[in-house]
Coordinates of N, CA and C in Angstrom, one line a residue:
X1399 N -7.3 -7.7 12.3 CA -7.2 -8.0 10.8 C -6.3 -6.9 10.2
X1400 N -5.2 -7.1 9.3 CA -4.4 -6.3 9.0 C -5.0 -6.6 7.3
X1401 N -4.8 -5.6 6.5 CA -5.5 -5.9 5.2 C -4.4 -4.8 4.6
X1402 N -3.3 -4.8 3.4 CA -2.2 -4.9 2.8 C -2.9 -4.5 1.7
X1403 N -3.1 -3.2 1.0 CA -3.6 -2.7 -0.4 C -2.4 -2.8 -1.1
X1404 N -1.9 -3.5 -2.0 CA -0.3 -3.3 -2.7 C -0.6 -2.9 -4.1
X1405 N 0.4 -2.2 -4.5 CA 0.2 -1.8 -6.1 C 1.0 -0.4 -6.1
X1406 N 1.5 -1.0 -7.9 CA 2.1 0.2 -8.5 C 1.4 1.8 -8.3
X1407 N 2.1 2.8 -8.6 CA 1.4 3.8 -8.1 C 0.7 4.1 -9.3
X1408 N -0.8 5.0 -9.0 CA -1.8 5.4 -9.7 C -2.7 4.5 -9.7
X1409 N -2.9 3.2 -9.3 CA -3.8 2.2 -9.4 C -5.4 2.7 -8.4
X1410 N -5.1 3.7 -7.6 CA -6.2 3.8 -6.8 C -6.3 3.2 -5.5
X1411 N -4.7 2.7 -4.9 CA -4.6 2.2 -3.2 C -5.2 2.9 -2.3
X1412 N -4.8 4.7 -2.5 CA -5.3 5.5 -1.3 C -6.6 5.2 -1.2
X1413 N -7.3 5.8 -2.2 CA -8.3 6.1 -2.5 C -9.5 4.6 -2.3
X1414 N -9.2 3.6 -2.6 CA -9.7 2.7 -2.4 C -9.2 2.4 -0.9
X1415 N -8.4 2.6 -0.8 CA -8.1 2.3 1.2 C -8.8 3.2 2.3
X1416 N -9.1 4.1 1.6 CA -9.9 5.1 2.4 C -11.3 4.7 2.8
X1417 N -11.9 4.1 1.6 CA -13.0 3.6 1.3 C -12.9 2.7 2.1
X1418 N -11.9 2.1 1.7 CA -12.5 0.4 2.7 C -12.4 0.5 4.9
X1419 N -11.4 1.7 4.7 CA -11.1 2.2 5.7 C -12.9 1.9 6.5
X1420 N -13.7 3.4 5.9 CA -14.7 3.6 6.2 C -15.4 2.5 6.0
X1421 N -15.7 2.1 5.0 CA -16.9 0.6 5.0 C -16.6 -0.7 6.4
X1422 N -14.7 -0.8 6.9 CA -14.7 -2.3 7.7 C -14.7 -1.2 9.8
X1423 N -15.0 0.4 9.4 CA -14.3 0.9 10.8 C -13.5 0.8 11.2
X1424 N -12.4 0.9 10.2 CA -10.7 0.4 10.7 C -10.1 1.7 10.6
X1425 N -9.0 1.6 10.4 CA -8.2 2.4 10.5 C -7.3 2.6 8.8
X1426 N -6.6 3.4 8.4 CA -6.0 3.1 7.5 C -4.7 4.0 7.8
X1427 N -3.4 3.5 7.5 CA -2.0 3.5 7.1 C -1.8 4.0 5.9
X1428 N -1.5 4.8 5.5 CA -1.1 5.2 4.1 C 0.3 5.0 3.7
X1429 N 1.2 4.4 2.9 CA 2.5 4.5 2.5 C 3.0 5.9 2.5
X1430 N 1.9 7.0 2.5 CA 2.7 8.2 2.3 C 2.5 8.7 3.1
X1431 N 2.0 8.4 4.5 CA 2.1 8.8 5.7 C 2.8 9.0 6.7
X1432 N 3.6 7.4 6.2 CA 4.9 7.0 6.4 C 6.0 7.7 5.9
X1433 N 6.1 8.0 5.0 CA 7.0 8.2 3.7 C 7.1 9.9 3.8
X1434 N 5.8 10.7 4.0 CA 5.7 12.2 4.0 C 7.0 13.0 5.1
X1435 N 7.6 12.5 6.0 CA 8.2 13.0 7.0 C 9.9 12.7 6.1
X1436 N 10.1 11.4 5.6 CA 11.0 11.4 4.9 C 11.3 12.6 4.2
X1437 N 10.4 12.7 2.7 CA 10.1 13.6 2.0 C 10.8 15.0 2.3
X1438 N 9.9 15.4 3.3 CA 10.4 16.9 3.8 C 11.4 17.0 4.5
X1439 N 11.9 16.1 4.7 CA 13.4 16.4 5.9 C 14.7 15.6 5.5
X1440 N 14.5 15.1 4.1 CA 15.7 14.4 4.1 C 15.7 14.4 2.3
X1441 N 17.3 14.0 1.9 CA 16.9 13.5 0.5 C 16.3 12.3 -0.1
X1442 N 15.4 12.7 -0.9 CA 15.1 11.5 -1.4 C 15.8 9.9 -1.7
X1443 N 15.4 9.1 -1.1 CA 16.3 7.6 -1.0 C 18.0 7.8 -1.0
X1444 N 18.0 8.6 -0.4 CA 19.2 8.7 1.1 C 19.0 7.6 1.9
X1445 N 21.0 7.4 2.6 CA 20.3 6.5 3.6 C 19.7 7.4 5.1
X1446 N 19.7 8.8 4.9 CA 18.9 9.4 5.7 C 17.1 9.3 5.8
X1447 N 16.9 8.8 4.6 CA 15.6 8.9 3.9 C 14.9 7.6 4.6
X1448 N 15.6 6.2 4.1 CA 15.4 5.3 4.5 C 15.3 5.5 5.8
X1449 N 16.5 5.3 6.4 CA 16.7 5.5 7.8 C 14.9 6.0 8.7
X1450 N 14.6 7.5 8.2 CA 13.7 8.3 8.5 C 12.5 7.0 8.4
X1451 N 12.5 6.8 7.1 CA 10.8 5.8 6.5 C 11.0 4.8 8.2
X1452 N 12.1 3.7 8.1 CA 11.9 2.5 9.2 C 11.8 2.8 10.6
X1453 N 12.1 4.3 10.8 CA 12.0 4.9 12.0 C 10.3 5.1 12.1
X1454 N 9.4 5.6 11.7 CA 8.4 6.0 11.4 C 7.6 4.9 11.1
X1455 N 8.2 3.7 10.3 CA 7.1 2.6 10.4 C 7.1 1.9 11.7
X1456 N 8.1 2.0 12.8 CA 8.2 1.4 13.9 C 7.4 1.8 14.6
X1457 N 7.4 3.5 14.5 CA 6.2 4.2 15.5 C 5.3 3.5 14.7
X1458 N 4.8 3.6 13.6 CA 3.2 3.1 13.3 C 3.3 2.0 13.9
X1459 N 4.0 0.8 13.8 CA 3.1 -0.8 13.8 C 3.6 -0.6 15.2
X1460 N 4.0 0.0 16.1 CA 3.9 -0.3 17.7 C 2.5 0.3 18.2
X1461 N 1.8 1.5 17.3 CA 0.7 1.9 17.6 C -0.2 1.0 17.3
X1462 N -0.2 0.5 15.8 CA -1.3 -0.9 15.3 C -1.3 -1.5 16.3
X1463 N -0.3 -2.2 17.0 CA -0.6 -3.1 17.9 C -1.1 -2.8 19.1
X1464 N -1.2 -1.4 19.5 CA -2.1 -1.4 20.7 C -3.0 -1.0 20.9
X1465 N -4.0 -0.8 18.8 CA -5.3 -0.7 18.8 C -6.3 -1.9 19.8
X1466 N -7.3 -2.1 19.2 CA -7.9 -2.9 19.9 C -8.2 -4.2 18.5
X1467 N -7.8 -5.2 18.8 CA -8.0 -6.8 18.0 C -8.9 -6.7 17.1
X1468 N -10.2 -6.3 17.4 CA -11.1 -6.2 17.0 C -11.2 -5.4 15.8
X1469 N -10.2 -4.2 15.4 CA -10.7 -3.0 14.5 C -9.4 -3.4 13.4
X1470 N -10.0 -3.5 11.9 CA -9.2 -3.9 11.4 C -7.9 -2.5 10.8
X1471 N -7.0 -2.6 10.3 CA -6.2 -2.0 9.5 C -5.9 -2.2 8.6
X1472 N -5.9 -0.8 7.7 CA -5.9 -0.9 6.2 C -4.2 -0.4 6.0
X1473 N -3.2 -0.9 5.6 CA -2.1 -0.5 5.0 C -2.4 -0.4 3.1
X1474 N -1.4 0.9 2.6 CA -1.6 0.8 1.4 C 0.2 0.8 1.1
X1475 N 0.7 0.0 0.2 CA 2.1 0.5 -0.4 C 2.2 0.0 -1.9
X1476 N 3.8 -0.3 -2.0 CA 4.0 -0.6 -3.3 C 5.4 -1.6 -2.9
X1477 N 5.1 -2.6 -2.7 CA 6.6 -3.2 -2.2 C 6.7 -4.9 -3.3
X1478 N 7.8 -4.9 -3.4 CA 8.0 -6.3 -4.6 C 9.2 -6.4 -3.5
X1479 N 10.0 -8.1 -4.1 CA 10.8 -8.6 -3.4 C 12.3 -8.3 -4.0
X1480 N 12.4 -7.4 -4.6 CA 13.7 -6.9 -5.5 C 14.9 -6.7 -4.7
X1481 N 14.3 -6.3 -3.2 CA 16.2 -5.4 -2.8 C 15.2 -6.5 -1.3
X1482 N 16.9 -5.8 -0.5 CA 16.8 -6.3 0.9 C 15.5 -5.3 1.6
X1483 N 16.1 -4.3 1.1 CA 15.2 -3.2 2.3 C 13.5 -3.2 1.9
X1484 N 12.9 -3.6 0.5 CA 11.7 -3.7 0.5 C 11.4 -5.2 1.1
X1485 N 12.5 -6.2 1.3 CA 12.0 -7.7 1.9 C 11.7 -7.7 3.3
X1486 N 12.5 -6.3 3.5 CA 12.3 -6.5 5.5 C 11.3 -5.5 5.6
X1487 N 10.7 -4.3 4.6 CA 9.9 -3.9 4.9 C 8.8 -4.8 5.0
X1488 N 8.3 -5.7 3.9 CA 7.5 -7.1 3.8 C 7.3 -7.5 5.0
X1489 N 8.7 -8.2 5.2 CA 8.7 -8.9 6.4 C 8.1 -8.6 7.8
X1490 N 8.7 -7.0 8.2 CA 7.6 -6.4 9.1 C 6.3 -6.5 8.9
X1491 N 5.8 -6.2 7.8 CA 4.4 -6.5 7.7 C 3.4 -7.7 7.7
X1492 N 4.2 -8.5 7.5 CA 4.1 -10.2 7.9 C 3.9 -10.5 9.6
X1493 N 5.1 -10.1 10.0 CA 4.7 -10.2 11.8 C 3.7 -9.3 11.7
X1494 N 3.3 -7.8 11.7 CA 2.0 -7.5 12.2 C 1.4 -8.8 11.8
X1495 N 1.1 -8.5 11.0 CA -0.3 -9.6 10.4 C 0.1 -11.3 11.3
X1496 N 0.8 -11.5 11.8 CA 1.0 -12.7 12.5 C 0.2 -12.1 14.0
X1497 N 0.9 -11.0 14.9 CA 0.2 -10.2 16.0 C -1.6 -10.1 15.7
X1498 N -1.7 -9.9 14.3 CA -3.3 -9.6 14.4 C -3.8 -10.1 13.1
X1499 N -4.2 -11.7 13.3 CA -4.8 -12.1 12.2 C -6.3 -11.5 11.9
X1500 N -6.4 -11.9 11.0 CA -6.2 -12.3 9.9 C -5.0 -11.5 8.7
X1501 N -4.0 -11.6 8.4 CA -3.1 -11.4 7.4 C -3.7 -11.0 5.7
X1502 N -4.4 -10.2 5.4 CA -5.0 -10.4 3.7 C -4.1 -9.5 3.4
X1503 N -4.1 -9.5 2.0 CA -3.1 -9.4 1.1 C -4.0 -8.9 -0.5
X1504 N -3.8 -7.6 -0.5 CA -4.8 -7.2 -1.8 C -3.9 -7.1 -3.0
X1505 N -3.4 -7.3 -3.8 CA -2.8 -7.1 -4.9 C -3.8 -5.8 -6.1
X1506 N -3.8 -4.4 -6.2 CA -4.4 -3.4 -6.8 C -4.1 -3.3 -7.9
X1507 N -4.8 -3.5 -9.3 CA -4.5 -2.9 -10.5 C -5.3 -3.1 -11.3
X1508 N -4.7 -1.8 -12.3 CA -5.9 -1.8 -13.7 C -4.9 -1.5 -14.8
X1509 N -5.7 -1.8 -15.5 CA -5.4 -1.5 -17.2 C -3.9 -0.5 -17.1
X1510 N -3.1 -0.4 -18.2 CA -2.6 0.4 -18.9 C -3.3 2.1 -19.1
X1511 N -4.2 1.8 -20.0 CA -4.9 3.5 -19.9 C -4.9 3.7 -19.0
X1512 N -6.2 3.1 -18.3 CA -6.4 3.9 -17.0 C -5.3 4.2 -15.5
X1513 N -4.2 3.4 -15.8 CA -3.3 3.6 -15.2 C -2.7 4.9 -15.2
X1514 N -2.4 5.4 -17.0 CA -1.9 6.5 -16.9 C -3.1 7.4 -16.8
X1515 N -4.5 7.4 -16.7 CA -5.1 8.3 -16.8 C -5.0 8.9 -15.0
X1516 N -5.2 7.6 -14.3 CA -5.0 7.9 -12.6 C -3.9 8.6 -12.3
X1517 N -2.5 8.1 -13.1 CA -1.5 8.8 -12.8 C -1.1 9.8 -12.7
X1518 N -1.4 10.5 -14.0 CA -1.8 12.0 -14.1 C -2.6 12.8 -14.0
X1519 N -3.5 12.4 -13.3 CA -4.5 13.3 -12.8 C -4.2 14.3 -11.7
X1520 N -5.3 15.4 -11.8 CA -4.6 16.4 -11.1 C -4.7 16.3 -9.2
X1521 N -4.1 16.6 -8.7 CA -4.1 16.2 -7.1 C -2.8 15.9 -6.7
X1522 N -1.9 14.7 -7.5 CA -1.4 14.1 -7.0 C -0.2 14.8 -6.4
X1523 N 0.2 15.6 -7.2 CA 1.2 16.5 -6.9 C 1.6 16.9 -5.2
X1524 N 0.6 17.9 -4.7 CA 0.4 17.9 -3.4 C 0.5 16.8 -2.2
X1525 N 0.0 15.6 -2.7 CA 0.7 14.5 -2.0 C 1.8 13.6 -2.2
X1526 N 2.7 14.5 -3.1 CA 3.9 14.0 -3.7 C 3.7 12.5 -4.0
X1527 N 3.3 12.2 -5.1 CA 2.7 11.1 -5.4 C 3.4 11.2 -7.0
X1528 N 3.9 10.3 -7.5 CA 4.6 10.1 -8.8 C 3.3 10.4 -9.4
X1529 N 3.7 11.0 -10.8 CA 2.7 11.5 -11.9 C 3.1 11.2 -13.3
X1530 N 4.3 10.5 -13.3 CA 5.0 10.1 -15.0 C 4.3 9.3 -15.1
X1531 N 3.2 9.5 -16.5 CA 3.3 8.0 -17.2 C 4.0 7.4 -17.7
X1532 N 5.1 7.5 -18.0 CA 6.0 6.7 -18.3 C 6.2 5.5 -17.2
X1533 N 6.0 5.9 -15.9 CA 6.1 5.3 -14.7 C 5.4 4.1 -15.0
X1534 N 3.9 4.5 -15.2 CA 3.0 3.4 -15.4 C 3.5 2.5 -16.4
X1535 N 3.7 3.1 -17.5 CA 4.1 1.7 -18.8 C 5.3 0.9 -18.1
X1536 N 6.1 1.2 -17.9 CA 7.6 0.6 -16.7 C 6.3 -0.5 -16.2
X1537 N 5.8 -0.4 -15.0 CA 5.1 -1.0 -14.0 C 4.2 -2.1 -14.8
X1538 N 3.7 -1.4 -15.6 CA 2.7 -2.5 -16.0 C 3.5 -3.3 -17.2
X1539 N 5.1 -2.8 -17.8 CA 5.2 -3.7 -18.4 C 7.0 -5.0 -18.2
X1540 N 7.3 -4.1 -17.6 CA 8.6 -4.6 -16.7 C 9.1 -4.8 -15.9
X1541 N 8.2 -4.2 -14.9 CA 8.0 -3.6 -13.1 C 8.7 -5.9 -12.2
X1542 N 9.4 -5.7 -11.3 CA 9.5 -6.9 -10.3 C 7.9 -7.4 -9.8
X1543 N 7.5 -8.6 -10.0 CA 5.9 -9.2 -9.2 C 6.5 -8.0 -7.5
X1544 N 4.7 -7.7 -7.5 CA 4.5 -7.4 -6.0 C 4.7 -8.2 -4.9
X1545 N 5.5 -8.1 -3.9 CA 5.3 -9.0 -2.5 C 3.7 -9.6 -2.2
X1546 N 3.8 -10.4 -1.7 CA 2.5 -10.7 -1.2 C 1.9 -12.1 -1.9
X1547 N 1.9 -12.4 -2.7 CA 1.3 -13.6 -3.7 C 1.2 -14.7 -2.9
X1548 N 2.3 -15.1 -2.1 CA 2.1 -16.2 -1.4 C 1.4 -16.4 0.0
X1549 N 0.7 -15.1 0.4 CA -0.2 -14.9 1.1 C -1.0 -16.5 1.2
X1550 N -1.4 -16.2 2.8 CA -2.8 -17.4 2.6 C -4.0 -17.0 2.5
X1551 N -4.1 -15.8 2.6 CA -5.4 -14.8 2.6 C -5.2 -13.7 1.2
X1552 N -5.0 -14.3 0.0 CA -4.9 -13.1 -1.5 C -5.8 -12.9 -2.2
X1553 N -5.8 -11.6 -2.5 CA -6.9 -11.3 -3.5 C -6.3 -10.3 -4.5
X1554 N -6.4 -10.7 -5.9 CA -5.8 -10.2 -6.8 C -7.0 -9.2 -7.7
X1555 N -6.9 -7.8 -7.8 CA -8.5 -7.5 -8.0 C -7.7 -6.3 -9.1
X1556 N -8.6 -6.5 -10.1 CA -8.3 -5.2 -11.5 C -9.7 -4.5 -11.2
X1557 N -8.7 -3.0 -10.3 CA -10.3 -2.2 -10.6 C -10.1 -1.1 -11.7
X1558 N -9.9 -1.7 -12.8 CA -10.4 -1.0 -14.2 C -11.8 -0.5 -14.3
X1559 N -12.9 -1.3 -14.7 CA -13.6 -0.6 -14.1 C -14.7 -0.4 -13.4
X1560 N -14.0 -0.4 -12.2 CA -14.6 -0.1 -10.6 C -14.3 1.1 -10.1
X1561 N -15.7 1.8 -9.4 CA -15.4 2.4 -8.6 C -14.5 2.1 -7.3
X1562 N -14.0 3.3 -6.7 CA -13.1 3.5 -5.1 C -13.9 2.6 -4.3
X1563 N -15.6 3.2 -4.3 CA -17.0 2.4 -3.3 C -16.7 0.9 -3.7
X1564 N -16.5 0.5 -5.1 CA -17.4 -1.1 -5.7 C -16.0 -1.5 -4.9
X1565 N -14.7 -1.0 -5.2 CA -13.4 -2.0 -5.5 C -14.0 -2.4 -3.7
X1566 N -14.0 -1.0 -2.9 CA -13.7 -1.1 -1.3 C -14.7 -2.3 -0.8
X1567 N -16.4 -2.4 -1.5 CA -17.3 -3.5 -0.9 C -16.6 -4.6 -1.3
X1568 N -16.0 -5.0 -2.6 CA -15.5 -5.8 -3.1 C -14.5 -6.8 -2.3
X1569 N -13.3 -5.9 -1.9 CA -12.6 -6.4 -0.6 C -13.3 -6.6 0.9
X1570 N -13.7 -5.9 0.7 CA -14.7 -6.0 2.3 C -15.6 -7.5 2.6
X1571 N -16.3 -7.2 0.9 CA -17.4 -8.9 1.2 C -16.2 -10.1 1.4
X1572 N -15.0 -10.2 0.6 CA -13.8 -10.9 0.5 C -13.6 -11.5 2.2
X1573 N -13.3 -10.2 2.5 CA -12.9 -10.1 3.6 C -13.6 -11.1 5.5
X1574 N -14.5 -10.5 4.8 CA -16.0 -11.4 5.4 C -15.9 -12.6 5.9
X1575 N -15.3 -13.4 4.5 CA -15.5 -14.7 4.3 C -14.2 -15.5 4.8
X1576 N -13.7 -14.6 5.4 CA -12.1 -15.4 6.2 C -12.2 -15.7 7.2

């Protein structure tokens, strides 16, 4: 089972993927796991940067695939269908999820406030994690739809107000039922 946390940033993907991480025994992927090696060794959205990210998701999803069937994966990102390079990142994520069904597809978000309240909260910094709210008003009010919608396995979930625990059982019982 491959399980796809998507959402603008500050919505609570990690943090809710960690959770769900722990509640299904899976594993979890983080976008900035991927992304952190970029970060430090290259400029930001360079095509060295890029380059770096698709290098580094190849090592991940060759490893996904030779976990064991059984143990699900949690991926978290932020990807819409705007440019080429976020459609092929999609698209990779579509074959895993072809390799190891079930394919779900979470769509993450809440409110405006609490958008910017997540955003700016203190931590993020250290995991180089965007902190403008301005960021958030953009996202929540002009931002491209998230990839994913046409999933056959979607769940669209406002955890406004949910806990990281409620949102992760929430997906989990979801998840269940596939």
């Amino acid at each position: 089972m491959i399980i796809v946390l998507n959402g603008y940033p500050g919505v609570g993907k990690l943090t809710i993927g960690r959770a769900l991480a722990t509640t299904l025994n899976g594993r979890l992927l983080d976008i900035h796991t991927i992304y952190n090696l970029a970060f430090a060794l290259t400029e930001f959205r360079s095509p060295e940067f890029w380059e770096t990210v698709e290098q580094v998701e190849t090592i991940a999803h060759t490893l996904v695939s030779k976990l064991p069937t059984d143990q699900p994966v949690v991926f978290t990102t932020v990807l819409t269908s705007k440019s080429a390079r976020e459609q092929s990142e999609w698209d990779k994520l579509v074959e895993l999820g072809r390799k190891r069904p079930p394919f779900c597809v979470v769509h993450i978000g809440c409110d405006l406030d609490e958008n910017v309240r997540r955003i700016t909260s203190a931590g993020r910094d250290e995991k180089r994690k965007p902190r403008d709210p301005e960021m958030a008003v953009r996202n929540q009010t002009a931002a491209e739809p998230l990839a994913g919608r046409d999933a056959r396995f979607f769940l669209d979930l406002d955890t406004t107000q949910m806990t990281p625990d409620e949102a992760a059982q929430t997906i989990a019982k979801w998840c269940s039922g596939i």
